[in-house]
Every structure is written in structure tokens, then in C-alpha cells.
Tab-separated table of C-alpha atoms and ligand atoms in Angstrom:
chain	number	residue	atom	x	y	z
A	153	MET	CA	58.441	22.494	-43.644
A	154	ASP	CA	56.804	25.803	-44.502
A	155	LYS	CA	59.108	27.608	-42.123
A	156	ILE	CA	62.238	26.016	-43.522
A	157	TRP	CA	61.091	26.712	-47.058
A	158	GLY	CA	60.239	30.295	-46.137
A	159	GLN	CA	63.771	30.830	-44.937
A	160	ALA	CA	65.252	29.035	-47.945
A	161	ARG	CA	63.190	31.166	-50.292
A	162	GLU	CA	64.527	34.338	-48.762
A	163	GLU	CA	68.083	33.192	-49.321
A	164	LEU	CA	67.365	31.927	-52.801
A	165	GLN	CA	65.885	35.235	-53.787
A	166	LYS	CA	69.143	36.896	-52.846
A	167	ILE	CA	71.131	34.394	-54.849
A	168	VAL	CA	69.110	34.241	-58.061
A	169	GLY	CA	67.681	37.771	-58.126
A	170	ALA	CA	64.102	38.934	-57.953
A	171	ASP	CA	63.127	38.224	-61.556
A	172	SER	CA	64.386	34.681	-61.739
A	173	PHE	CA	63.032	34.051	-58.303
A	174	ALA	CA	59.523	35.116	-59.271
A	175	THR	CA	59.617	32.999	-62.405
A	176	TRP	CA	61.278	29.837	-61.212
A	177	ILE	CA	61.453	29.514	-57.436
A	178	GLU	CA	58.266	31.179	-56.259
A	179	PRO	CA	55.968	28.432	-57.629
A	180	LEU	CA	57.895	25.658	-55.838
A	181	ARG	CA	57.048	24.042	-52.503
A	182	LEU	CA	59.146	21.917	-50.204
A	183	SER	CA	57.195	18.836	-49.319
A	184	GLY	CA	59.713	17.177	-47.041
A	185	VAL	CA	63.267	16.139	-46.290
A	186	ASN	CA	63.970	12.495	-45.847
A	187	GLU	CA	67.368	10.906	-45.225
A	188	GLY	CA	69.180	13.727	-46.945
A	189	THR	CA	66.798	13.976	-49.873
A	190	ALA	CA	64.648	17.054	-50.161
A	191	VAL	CA	61.448	16.661	-52.119
A	192	ILE	CA	60.385	19.754	-54.038
A	193	LEU	CA	56.983	20.054	-55.612
A	194	CYS	CA	56.699	21.816	-58.955
A	195	PRO	CA	53.440	22.766	-60.655
A	196	THR	CA	54.602	21.646	-64.102
A	197	ARG	CA	57.157	19.348	-65.566
A	198	PHE	CA	58.656	22.043	-67.711
A	199	LEU	CA	59.306	24.059	-64.574
A	200	SER	CA	60.774	21.136	-62.700
A	201	ASP	CA	63.102	20.258	-65.567
A	202	TRP	CA	64.261	23.789	-65.873
A	203	VAL	CA	64.759	24.337	-62.175
A	204	SER	CA	66.572	21.066	-61.701
A	205	ARG	CA	68.972	21.970	-64.463
A	206	HIS	CA	69.588	25.557	-63.497
A	207	TYR	CA	68.942	25.986	-59.816
A	208	SER	CA	69.322	22.648	-58.098
A	209	ASP	CA	72.827	23.463	-56.847
A	210	ASP	CA	71.637	26.698	-55.277
A	211	ILE	CA	68.622	25.054	-53.697
A	212	LEU	CA	70.735	22.192	-52.401
A	213	LYS	CA	73.301	24.525	-50.874
A	214	VAL	CA	70.673	26.638	-49.143
A	215	LEU	CA	68.665	23.709	-47.792
A	216	ASP	CA	71.799	21.972	-46.641
A	217	ARG	CA	72.739	25.054	-44.673
A	218	ILE	CA	69.325	25.570	-43.114
A	219	GLU	CA	68.111	22.046	-42.642
A	220	GLY	CA	71.288	19.985	-43.217
A	221	PRO	CA	72.431	17.529	-44.221
A	222	VAL	CA	70.755	17.531	-47.624
A	223	HIS	CA	72.601	15.700	-50.408
A	224	ARG	CA	69.983	15.319	-53.036
A	225	ILE	CA	66.882	16.959	-54.373
A	226	SER	CA	64.027	15.133	-55.919
A	227	PHE	CA	61.656	17.189	-58.011
A	228	GLU	CA	58.094	16.092	-58.300
A	229	THR	CA	55.416	17.648	-60.393
A	230	ARG	CA	51.920	17.858	-59.031
A	231	SER	CA	50.418	16.192	-62.068
A	232	GLN	CA	52.965	13.421	-61.694
A	233	THR	CA	52.099	13.003	-58.012
A	234	SER	CA	48.395	12.994	-58.634
A	235	ARG	CA	48.857	10.638	-61.529
A	236	GLN	CA	50.904	8.342	-59.360
A	237	VAL	CA	48.300	8.515	-56.649
A	238	ALA	CA	45.528	7.959	-59.133
A	239	ALA	CA	47.379	5.032	-60.631
A	240	ALA	CA	47.984	3.562	-57.204
A	241	ASN	CA	44.298	3.889	-56.304
A	242	SER	CA	43.014	2.362	-59.462
A	243	GLU	CA	45.630	-0.328	-59.722
A	244	PRO	CA	43.689	-3.090	-58.009
A	245	LYS	CA	40.849	-2.558	-60.464
A	246	ARG	CA	42.637	-1.880	-63.736
A	247	PRO	CA	46.046	-0.478	-64.580
A	248	ALA	CA	45.804	3.085	-65.913
A	249	PRO	CA	46.755	3.152	-69.585
A	250	ARG	CA	50.042	5.012	-69.635
A	251	ALA	CA	49.677	6.655	-73.001
A	252	ALA	CA	46.342	8.148	-72.051
A	253	ALA	CA	47.724	9.623	-68.866
A	254	THR	CA	50.596	11.265	-70.709
A	255	ALA	CA	48.348	12.661	-73.379
A	256	THR	CA	46.170	14.405	-70.808
A	257	ALA	CA	49.205	15.871	-69.132
A	258	THR	CA	50.380	17.364	-72.431
A	259	ALA	CA	46.981	18.572	-73.481
A	260	THR	CA	46.756	20.653	-70.345
A	261	ALA	CA	50.187	22.179	-70.928
A	262	THR	CA	49.508	25.883	-71.244
A	263	ASP	CA	51.231	28.323	-73.534
A	264	ASP	CA	52.663	30.017	-70.483
A	265	GLU	CA	54.448	26.852	-69.776
A	266	LEU	CA	55.772	26.579	-73.290
A	267	THR	CA	57.031	30.079	-73.783
A	268	ALA	CA	60.155	31.083	-71.895
A	269	PRO	CA	59.835	33.874	-69.336
A	270	LEU	CA	60.646	37.382	-70.512
A	271	ASP	CA	63.127	39.529	-68.659
A	272	GLN	CA	61.381	42.655	-67.351
A	273	ARG	CA	64.420	44.801	-68.050
A	274	PHE	CA	64.676	43.907	-71.724
A	275	THR	CA	62.440	46.562	-73.251
A	276	PHE	CA	62.839	48.877	-76.221
A	277	ASP	CA	62.953	51.780	-73.785
A	278	ASN	CA	66.006	50.324	-72.087
A	279	PHE	CA	67.801	49.557	-75.309
A	280	VAL	CA	70.443	52.135	-76.134
A	281	VAL	CA	70.735	52.705	-79.855
A	282	GLY	CA	74.005	53.581	-81.566
A	283	LYS	CA	75.616	53.081	-84.938
A	284	PRO	CA	76.526	49.426	-84.408
A	285	ASN	CA	72.970	48.350	-83.620
A	286	GLU	CA	70.713	50.912	-85.239
A	287	LEU	CA	69.744	48.753	-88.174
A	288	ALA	CA	68.928	45.741	-86.025
A	289	HIS	CA	66.970	47.977	-83.691
A	290	ALA	CA	64.993	49.559	-86.518
A	291	ALA	CA	64.148	46.169	-88.001
A	292	ALA	CA	63.115	44.825	-84.613
A	293	ARG	CA	60.904	47.834	-84.016
A	294	ARG	CA	59.290	47.526	-87.403
A	295	VAL	CA	58.504	43.871	-86.971
A	296	ALA	CA	57.247	44.424	-83.432
A	297	GLU	CA	54.872	47.109	-84.635
A	298	GLY	CA	53.106	44.432	-86.622
A	299	GLY	CA	51.199	45.222	-89.765
A	300	PRO	CA	51.764	43.178	-92.879
A	301	VAL	CA	54.527	40.636	-92.549
A	302	THR	CA	57.271	42.182	-94.618
A	303	PHE	CA	60.404	40.588	-93.253
A	304	ASN	CA	59.964	36.900	-92.793
A	305	PRO	CA	61.919	35.583	-91.126
A	306	LEU	CA	63.675	38.403	-89.364
A	307	PHE	CA	67.121	37.038	-88.656
A	308	LEU	CA	69.215	38.891	-86.073
A	309	TYR	CA	72.768	37.908	-85.523
A	310	GLY	CA	75.815	39.141	-83.638
A	311	GLY	CA	78.445	38.222	-81.083
A	312	VAL	CA	77.849	37.322	-77.469
A	313	GLY	CA	76.370	39.982	-75.233
A	314	LEU	CA	75.509	42.470	-77.963
A	315	GLY	CA	71.782	42.614	-77.250
A	316	LYS	CA	70.117	39.892	-79.340
A	317	THR	CA	68.128	38.430	-76.491
A	318	HIS	CA	67.325	41.897	-75.242
A	319	LEU	CA	65.812	42.834	-78.605
A	320	MET	CA	63.944	39.522	-78.870
A	321	HIS	CA	62.298	40.016	-75.475
A	322	ALA	CA	61.484	43.619	-76.289
A	323	MET	CA	59.804	42.473	-79.499
A	324	ALA	CA	57.848	39.709	-77.814
A	325	ARG	CA	56.554	42.128	-75.238
A	326	GLU	CA	55.680	44.795	-77.768
A	327	ILE	CA	53.861	42.408	-80.097
A	328	GLN	CA	51.906	40.978	-77.214
A	329	ALA	CA	50.977	44.456	-76.014
A	330	ARG	CA	49.783	45.530	-79.460
A	331	GLN	CA	48.006	42.308	-80.287
A	332	PRO	CA	46.827	40.752	-77.050
A	333	GLU	CA	45.058	37.974	-78.932
A	334	ALA	CA	48.212	36.909	-80.791
A	335	LYS	CA	49.934	33.793	-79.600
A	336	VAL	CA	53.572	34.808	-79.277
A	337	LEU	CA	55.939	31.995	-78.582
A	338	TYR	CA	59.468	32.894	-77.517
A	339	LEU	CA	62.019	30.263	-76.641
A	340	SER	CA	65.662	29.432	-77.080
A	341	ALA	CA	66.656	26.838	-79.658
A	342	GLU	CA	67.852	24.762	-76.747
A	343	GLN	CA	64.377	24.784	-75.252
A	344	PHE	CA	62.917	23.947	-78.632
A	345	MET	CA	65.131	20.908	-78.837
A	346	TYR	CA	64.465	19.996	-75.293
A	347	ARG	CA	60.695	20.074	-75.748
A	348	PHE	CA	61.004	18.138	-78.942
A	349	VAL	CA	63.119	15.405	-77.386
A	350	GLN	CA	60.719	15.238	-74.506
A	351	ALA	CA	57.824	14.847	-76.923
A	352	LEU	CA	59.678	12.053	-78.709
A	353	ARG	CA	60.252	10.308	-75.423
A	354	ASP	CA	56.655	10.717	-74.312
A	355	ARG	CA	55.328	9.888	-77.770
A	356	THR	CA	53.494	13.173	-77.961
A	357	VAL	CA	55.118	14.492	-81.105
A	358	MET	CA	51.745	15.191	-82.684
A	359	ASP	CA	50.807	17.440	-79.779
A	360	PHE	CA	54.164	19.114	-80.034
A	361	LYS	CA	53.683	19.823	-83.724
A	362	GLU	CA	50.186	21.029	-83.094
A	363	LEU	CA	51.255	23.476	-80.391
A	364	PHE	CA	53.970	25.015	-82.502
A	365	ARG	CA	51.865	25.232	-85.590
A	366	THR	CA	49.122	27.222	-83.945
A	367	VAL	CA	51.279	30.149	-82.880
A	368	SER	CA	51.009	33.557	-84.531
A	369	VAL	CA	54.596	34.588	-83.909
A	370	LEU	CA	57.453	32.176	-83.332
A	371	MET	CA	60.689	33.502	-81.855
A	372	VAL	CA	63.692	31.232	-81.533
A	373	ASP	CA	66.794	32.576	-79.819
A	374	ASP	CA	70.313	31.253	-80.466
A	375	VAL	CA	69.320	29.011	-83.343
A	376	GLN	CA	72.955	27.957	-83.901
A	377	PHE	CA	72.384	25.618	-81.005
A	378	ILE	CA	70.487	23.116	-83.129
A	379	ALA	CA	73.267	22.857	-85.708
A	380	GLY	CA	74.378	19.255	-85.885
A	381	LYS	CA	71.289	18.014	-84.047
A	382	ASP	CA	69.684	16.312	-86.989
A	383	SER	CA	66.190	15.363	-85.962
A	384	THR	CA	65.676	18.648	-84.138
A	385	GLN	CA	66.780	20.546	-87.236
A	386	GLU	CA	64.378	18.538	-89.303
A	387	GLU	CA	61.476	19.308	-87.017
A	388	PHE	CA	62.446	22.951	-86.831
A	389	PHE	CA	62.542	23.114	-90.607
A	390	HIS	CA	59.017	21.734	-90.909
A	391	THR	CA	57.660	24.004	-88.238
A	392	PHE	CA	59.361	26.925	-89.909
A	393	ASN	CA	57.961	26.135	-93.337
A	394	THR	CA	54.441	25.572	-92.115
A	395	LEU	CA	54.402	28.884	-90.291
A	396	VAL	CA	55.928	30.842	-93.157
A	397	ASP	CA	53.423	29.323	-95.562
A	398	GLN	CA	50.635	30.492	-93.282
A	399	GLY	CA	52.085	33.998	-93.292
A	400	LYS	CA	53.031	33.838	-89.615
A	401	GLN	CA	55.939	35.939	-88.415
A	402	ILE	CA	59.149	34.188	-87.472
A	403	ILE	CA	61.993	35.853	-85.635
A	404	ILE	CA	65.329	34.131	-85.214
A	405	SER	CA	68.597	35.037	-83.576
A	406	ALA	CA	72.011	33.449	-83.867
A	407	ASP	CA	75.593	34.210	-83.052
A	408	ARG	CA	76.559	34.298	-86.729
A	409	ALA	CA	75.110	34.773	-90.199
A	410	PRO	CA	72.903	31.946	-91.527
A	411	GLY	CA	75.446	30.965	-94.162
A	412	GLU	CA	78.150	30.598	-91.554
A	413	ILE	CA	76.411	28.193	-89.238
A	414	LYS	CA	78.314	24.925	-89.504
A	415	ASP	CA	76.472	21.615	-89.533
A	416	MET	CA	73.234	23.279	-90.482
A	417	GLU	CA	71.467	21.861	-93.456
A	418	GLU	CA	71.752	23.918	-96.622
A	419	ARG	CA	68.002	24.081	-97.190
A	420	ILE	CA	67.537	25.484	-93.680
A	421	LYS	CA	70.272	28.033	-94.167
A	422	SER	CA	68.725	29.230	-97.359
A	423	ARG	CA	65.276	29.421	-95.760
A	424	LEU	CA	66.725	31.462	-92.937
A	425	GLN	CA	68.227	33.886	-95.417
A	426	CYS	CA	65.122	34.582	-97.389
A	427	GLY	CA	63.734	37.279	-95.111
A	428	LEU	CA	65.700	40.132	-93.626
A	429	VAL	CA	69.109	39.384	-92.160
A	430	VAL	CA	70.563	42.093	-89.929
A	431	ASP	CA	73.544	42.042	-87.668
A	432	LEU	CA	74.536	43.698	-84.446
A	433	HIS	CA	78.070	44.998	-84.823
A	434	PRO	CA	80.576	45.058	-81.998
A	435	THR	CA	79.991	48.117	-79.845
A	436	ASP	CA	81.912	51.309	-80.439
A	437	TYR	CA	83.049	53.771	-77.821
A	438	GLU	CA	79.995	56.029	-78.111
A	439	LEU	CA	77.529	53.189	-77.734
A	440	ARG	CA	79.383	51.796	-74.743
A	441	LEU	CA	79.364	55.198	-73.117
A	442	GLY	CA	75.661	55.603	-73.851
A	443	ILE	CA	74.896	52.238	-72.314
A	444	LEU	CA	76.995	53.029	-69.258
A	445	GLN	CA	75.185	56.310	-68.789
A	446	SER	CA	71.823	54.676	-69.081
A	447	LYS	CA	72.729	51.882	-66.645
A	448	THR	CA	74.185	54.429	-64.247
A	449	ASP	CA	70.842	56.186	-64.114
A	450	THR	CA	69.234	52.908	-63.087
A	451	PHE	CA	71.896	52.103	-60.525
A	452	ARG	CA	71.583	55.541	-58.984
A	453	THR	CA	68.041	54.736	-57.936
A	454	GLN	CA	69.278	51.471	-56.438
A	455	TYR	CA	72.164	53.113	-54.634
A	456	PRO	CA	70.979	56.630	-53.843
A	457	GLY	CA	73.571	59.181	-52.829
A	458	LEU	CA	76.527	57.511	-54.509
A	459	GLN	CA	78.979	59.910	-56.074
A	460	LEU	CA	80.594	59.158	-59.386
A	461	ALA	CA	83.771	61.027	-60.310
A	462	PRO	CA	83.968	62.484	-63.808
A	463	GLY	CA	85.870	60.374	-66.305
A	464	VAL	CA	85.019	56.990	-64.789
A	465	LEU	CA	82.412	56.049	-67.379
A	466	GLU	CA	84.662	57.246	-70.191
A	467	PHE	CA	87.478	55.137	-68.789
A	468	LEU	CA	85.268	52.052	-68.682
A	469	ALA	CA	83.938	52.641	-72.175
A	470	HIS	CA	87.504	52.779	-73.435
A	471	ARG	CA	88.828	49.847	-71.542
A	472	ILE	CA	86.034	47.287	-71.524
A	473	THR	CA	85.343	46.478	-75.111
A	474	SER	CA	84.449	42.808	-75.001
A	475	ASN	CA	80.671	43.000	-74.707
A	476	VAL	CA	77.794	44.743	-73.052
A	477	ARG	CA	77.213	42.008	-70.511
A	478	VAL	CA	80.733	42.412	-69.163
A	479	LEU	CA	80.342	46.168	-69.169
A	480	GLU	CA	77.134	45.933	-67.199
A	481	GLY	CA	78.633	43.479	-64.724
A	482	ALA	CA	81.592	45.773	-64.163
A	483	LEU	CA	79.370	48.738	-63.424
A	484	GLN	CA	77.186	46.692	-61.134
A	485	ARG	CA	80.185	45.510	-59.159
A	486	LEU	CA	81.555	49.015	-58.948
A	487	PHE	CA	78.331	50.426	-57.520
A	488	ALA	CA	77.958	47.588	-55.047
A	489	PHE	CA	81.561	47.983	-53.924
A	490	ALA	CA	81.332	51.764	-53.557
A	491	SER	CA	78.116	51.479	-51.625
A	492	LEU	CA	79.641	48.931	-49.236
A	493	MET	CA	82.683	51.110	-48.730
A	494	GLY	CA	80.576	54.245	-48.507
A	495	ARG	CA	82.961	55.973	-50.858
A	496	GLU	CA	82.793	57.983	-54.037
A	497	ILE	CA	83.489	56.029	-57.214
A	498	THR	CA	86.817	57.355	-58.400
A	499	LEU	CA	89.151	56.277	-61.145
A	500	ASP	CA	91.478	54.706	-58.590
A	501	MET	CA	88.698	52.729	-57.010
A	502	THR	CA	87.565	51.601	-60.452
A	503	GLN	CA	91.012	50.328	-61.333
A	504	GLU	CA	91.337	48.530	-58.041
A	505	CYS	CA	87.866	47.045	-57.939
A	506	LEU	CA	87.815	45.923	-61.566
A	507	ALA	CA	91.456	44.882	-61.946
A	508	ASP	CA	90.574	41.383	-63.161
A	509	ILE	CA	88.050	42.538	-65.752
A	510	LEU	CA	90.357	45.262	-66.979
A	511	ARG	CA	93.230	42.832	-67.325
A	512	ALA	CA	91.101	40.373	-69.249
A	513	ASN	CA	90.062	43.157	-71.580
A	514	ASP	CA	93.589	44.333	-72.131
A	515	ARG	CA	94.004	43.912	-75.794
A	516	LYS	CA	97.352	42.473	-76.645
A	517	VAL	CA	98.135	45.270	-79.025
A	518	SER	CA	101.691	46.488	-79.079
A	519	ILE	CA	102.798	50.062	-79.557
A	520	GLU	CA	104.714	48.953	-82.642
A	521	GLU	CA	101.559	47.584	-84.228
A	522	ILE	CA	99.755	50.816	-83.518
A	523	GLN	CA	102.537	52.851	-85.065
A	524	ARG	CA	102.609	50.632	-88.123
A	525	LYS	CA	98.847	50.738	-88.715
A	526	VAL	CA	98.620	54.472	-88.212
A	527	ALA	CA	101.586	55.111	-90.499
A	528	GLU	CA	100.025	52.905	-93.155
A	529	HIS	CA	96.671	54.623	-92.828
A	530	TYR	CA	98.115	58.120	-93.236
A	531	ASN	CA	100.664	57.089	-95.778
A	532	ILE	CA	103.719	58.189	-93.866
A	533	ARG	CA	106.920	56.308	-93.162
A	534	LEU	CA	107.129	54.220	-90.039
A	535	SER	CA	110.400	55.935	-89.194
A	536	ASP	CA	108.550	59.252	-89.054
A	537	MET	CA	106.602	57.960	-86.063
A	538	ILE	CA	109.806	57.937	-84.122
A	539	GLY	CA	111.670	60.716	-85.899
A	540	PRO	CA	111.742	64.421	-85.095
A	541	LYS	CA	109.712	65.905	-88.000
A	542	ARG	CA	107.184	68.482	-86.852
A	543	VAL	CA	105.166	69.115	-90.009
A	544	ARG	CA	101.441	68.622	-89.397
A	545	THR	CA	101.115	65.727	-91.905
A	546	VAL	CA	103.499	63.715	-89.787
A	547	ALA	CA	102.964	65.177	-86.334
A	548	ARG	CA	99.209	64.603	-86.297
A	549	PRO	CA	99.337	60.888	-87.151
A	550	ARG	CA	102.090	60.531	-84.588
A	551	GLN	CA	99.826	62.065	-81.949
A	552	ILE	CA	97.022	59.741	-82.996
A	553	ALA	CA	99.360	56.810	-82.486
A	554	MET	CA	100.271	58.167	-79.044
A	555	TYR	CA	96.621	58.506	-78.199
A	556	LEU	CA	95.847	54.958	-79.302
A	557	ALA	CA	98.872	53.655	-77.414
A	558	LYS	CA	97.573	55.271	-74.262
A	559	GLN	CA	94.033	54.005	-74.812
A	560	MET	CA	94.767	50.534	-76.048
A	561	THR	CA	97.752	49.381	-74.050
A	562	SER	CA	98.524	49.465	-70.373
A	563	ARG	CA	101.880	51.177	-70.956
A	564	SER	CA	102.681	54.229	-68.880
A	565	LEU	CA	103.366	57.615	-70.457
A	566	PRO	CA	107.168	57.355	-69.969
A	567	GLU	CA	107.143	53.885	-71.540
A	568	ILE	CA	105.171	55.177	-74.497
A	569	GLY	CA	107.567	58.100	-74.740
A	570	ARG	CA	110.531	55.735	-75.026
A	571	ARG	CA	108.965	53.950	-77.983
A	572	PHE	CA	108.306	57.211	-79.761
A	573	GLY	CA	111.980	57.927	-80.160
A	574	GLY	CA	112.669	58.696	-76.520
A	575	ARG	CA	110.192	61.540	-76.160
A	576	ASP	CA	109.391	62.969	-72.767
A	577	HIS	CA	106.204	61.807	-71.042
A	578	THR	CA	104.840	65.354	-71.086
A	579	THR	CA	105.058	65.328	-74.884
A	580	ILE	CA	103.006	62.147	-74.952
A	581	MET	CA	100.480	63.641	-72.559
A	582	HIS	CA	100.207	66.732	-74.721
A	583	GLY	CA	99.651	64.579	-77.807
A	584	VAL	CA	96.973	62.513	-76.104
A	585	ARG	CA	95.140	65.614	-74.886
A	586	LYS	CA	95.338	67.250	-78.277
A	587	ILE	CA	93.681	64.267	-79.947
A	588	GLU	CA	91.031	64.038	-77.245
A	589	GLU	CA	90.186	67.645	-77.934
A	590	LEU	CA	90.139	67.316	-81.700
A	591	ARG	CA	88.215	64.088	-81.541
A	592	SER	CA	85.086	65.686	-80.164
A	593	ALA	CA	85.212	68.553	-82.662
A	594	ASP	CA	86.358	66.790	-85.812
A	595	ARG	CA	84.032	64.087	-87.006
A	596	SER	CA	86.239	62.689	-89.701
A	597	LEU	CA	89.142	62.423	-87.300
A	598	ALA	CA	86.919	60.613	-84.820
A	599	GLU	CA	85.896	58.183	-87.524
A	600	ASP	CA	89.502	57.623	-88.535
A	601	ILE	CA	90.358	56.771	-84.964
A	602	ASP	CA	87.451	54.367	-84.616
A	603	LEU	CA	88.456	52.661	-87.816
A	604	LEU	CA	92.062	52.329	-86.690
A	605	ARG	CA	90.952	50.998	-83.358
A	606	ARG	CA	88.762	48.381	-85.003
A	607	LEU	CA	91.584	47.356	-87.308
A	608	LEU	CA	93.891	46.984	-84.346
A	609	GLU	CA	91.330	45.107	-82.274
A	610	ALA	CA	90.599	42.656	-85.052
B	200	ADP	P1	73.068	38.397	-76.507
B	200	ADP	O1	71.733	37.733	-76.458
B	200	ADP	O2	73.341	39.075	-77.817
B	200	ADP	O3	74.194	37.524	-76.074
B	200	ADP	P2	71.917	40.038	-74.442
B	200	ADP	O4	70.714	40.520	-75.152
B	200	ADP	O5	71.725	38.974	-73.427
B	200	ADP	O6	73.054	39.590	-75.464
B	200	ADP	O7	72.651	41.295	-73.772
B	200	ADP	C1	73.565	41.192	-72.696
B	200	ADP	C2	73.309	42.282	-71.699
B	200	ADP	O8	73.660	43.535	-72.261
B	200	ADP	C3	71.851	42.389	-71.301
B	200	ADP	O9	71.765	42.688	-69.932
B	200	ADP	C4	71.332	43.543	-72.127
B	200	ADP	O10	70.292	44.246	-71.472
B	200	ADP	C5	72.555	44.414	-72.268
B	200	ADP	N1	72.568	45.168	-73.525
B	200	ADP	C6	73.048	44.753	-74.718
B	200	ADP	N2	72.914	45.704	-75.650
B	200	ADP	C7	72.318	46.745	-75.045
B	200	ADP	C8	71.897	48.050	-75.486
B	200	ADP	N3	72.076	48.462	-76.757
B	200	ADP	N4	71.318	48.858	-74.576
B	200	ADP	C9	71.155	48.467	-73.306
B	200	ADP	N5	71.522	47.262	-72.824
B	200	ADP	C10	72.098	46.410	-73.677
B	201	MG	MG1	71.237	35.791	-75.975
């Protein structure tokens, strides 16, 4: 069994990555395979629940390949096994009282088991700060530095993949480093609910309450998850109040502002709002480029010797605007691909390798919309976008529209030229270059362009 498991572990590590492997798979043991059912031993129930929900397909696939055929996995916790054994041994004498057995199991649950694992990469050092996230970052830093509790709760919100979880982990780590004796509890709202429901089922709600109410810092990620889940909300509300009353720090994240969470009780919403509420804005071009540069530095150590052509990162920062997670994934794929092919990362390779991501990120903005918005913004007539006038007050906005058309649509230069009154593609190219040049020198122009882009993306 050990040999089979050894081999399975190697494959699983490749599939789930080193960090998740160390946290979730490493502690498991394969105890046997019987008629297509593999029995996996887990040290704790929390672990076994988590693994069975997140990794059972991977484990099944790998074991089926190595040991085959395996159709099912049964997870057993050691405490459960020993309890079963103990119960079996003592049965002839007297049946073990069930409630007592469960209570012991919960009492021995450690904080390590309760708090979710922190991602090693999510540190303040690795967090790239730009305009869209500087406020959230500053607030997170301040709270993580400890001192008197000034913002309670700290409520961070923003769209998917903008760095909420990253900041939460960075804070948890920092607080723990500065105050080793503090009991920092970080978990997702989903895990909170899950533990709560489990406690209800096992009739250990008092223990559950007790555990949560003894923490020094409570961090709950993605709190919108408990909206509409009434008893969980209720419990969360009580936990929240007790901790705030004791002056304990609470840090919450969500995908939207407290007031906008549907199916969340009013009293909870208003409690959530009474500290500091800060949001992470959608990324802008500069932040995306900064993040790409920082990730590239990391990837370079993973893939030494890879060449990256100039302009590739800028291209990605322009074209992938959805969120940082997608941006990161794209870069990762690009480096892996280039390293397999043993080739330099060029613009062509990027377009080929990331075609699907780039297509998905293609904003459905039309050249007409761009012309209209730009004309509106600079107070010129729409017809002047297409017309021949060369005065600066008209020509410059027209060039900005050309630039945005090139950046925001997948139209070719000749196609763009046709929509600007049948201009030649070299004229469009000249316009685009001119704006690129001015953009880096002229701050107010750069801001105008960002604003227009945001308006068009909205
Ligand atoms: P959220 O929780 O808001 O959905 P995450 O915190 O999971 O987003 O971020 C998604 C990915 O993007 C993570 O890998 C994270 O490290 C990365 N990321 C997000 N923002 C930044 C940033 N400002 N600097 C560096 N990496 C970032
Ligand atoms: Mg998150």
C-alpha cells in the first residue's frame, strides 16, 4: 500500500501543486483498496471533509490509474477509527455514550484545524500596489500592524480576482508574526457555515461558540456567501457582536459593499458598515503592468533562460482586463508553453498561445461607440471624428479615438481607417503612435484616456 500511495502522492503533487499538496494531501494515508473502494485515512475530520469535497476526483483518477479499478473513495478519520474500535471493544460491557465520544473529539480539535491554511505566496511583499488598490492596501497594512483597534470591522470588498484573499492572508500572517500569542482565525464564510452546520448536527454548538469567541482576530473571507442562510447569519451576527464588544479585531471581505448584499439581514449590514469599508477597484493598465512585471520576475526563476520580447507585457496589460487571476494564469501558461517549445516569448507566440483568453477578454466595444464617447468628452461633433478638419482641438481627440479603437477592439488598422472616414492605415498608425508617446509624457491626457476606457468598458 505504501508503495502505491507513494506513487499516487507524486502524481497528486503535480496535479494540485506543492502548497495544496503539503496542506491537504501530505497528511493522508492509504489504508487499503477493497473491491474498487480505496480507504484513505485522515488525521482529522475537518481535513477529510475538505479533501473529499475538493480533491476526491483527483485522488480517484490517480489511484484508478495506478491501482485500478477504483470507483470509490472512503475517507476515515483516525479518531473515528479509534472511536469505532473502542466502541466495538467496549460494546459487550456497555455501549459507549455517543454524546460523550463526540464531545471529546471536538474538544481536541485544534486551532490549526479550525483556521484555513494560508497561501505562502499571499504576502504584503508580493502585493503590487497601484491606484485602484492603494486605499485597501493601506488599511490592511494598518490593521495588520496592530495597535489600538481603530477600524472595526475592516470591511474589504471588490470584484473577483482583485486581491481580497491575497490581502486577507497577508494580514493574517503579519498579525501572527507581530503577535505570536494572538489567536488569529482566518476562514471563508463557507467554512464558517460548514463548521456551524456540523456543530448543529453533532450537537456541539456550545463548543463551536466557545471556540469562536476566544479568538483575538477573526477574519471571514467572502461573507456574501452566508446571505440567505438564515441560521448561519444569526450565529455569525452573535459571534460578531460578542467579539466587537470585547474589542477584538474583525476583518471581513465580500464581493460587494455591505449595503448591496442581498438577503442579508439589515442589522448585520449595518454592523458591517460601522467600521472602515474600503473597496478594491478594477485594475487599471499601470497596475496590471506592475503585476505582470512582478510575476515575470518570479517566473524567471522558475524558467531560467527564457527570453521575453519587449512589448509582450504591455500587450497583455492592455488586452486582459478581466481580473488579476486571469492575468496571472495567462502569464503562467505563456511561460510554460515557451519553455516547452524552447522559444522566446514573442508577441506572435502570445497571441497564438493565449487566443482563447484574449478572445474572452475582447470587449464588445464598437468603433462607433468609441468615437461617440470621445467626441462627447471633448465636446466636438461626432461628424468631426470622420471629417477632414486638422485643427488640434479636433485632430487630437480623433487620434485618441483611433488609439482606443486599436487598443479596445480587434479591428485591423485598415478596418479602423475605413471607419474614420476612409483614412489610410498609415494615418491610423501615426495617430496611435502619437498618443502612445504623449500618454507617457502628459499626465492629464493619460488620465483622460483611462477615464474614457473605463466609461467604455462599463
Ligand atoms: P479575490 O479574493 O479578490 O477574488 P485573490 O486575492 O484570490 O482575489 O487574487 C487572485 C490572484 O491575483 C491571486 O493569485 C493574487 O495573488 C493575485 N493578485 C491580485 N491582486 C494582486 C496584486 N495587487 N498584486 C499581486 N498579485 C495580485
Ligand atoms: Mg477570494
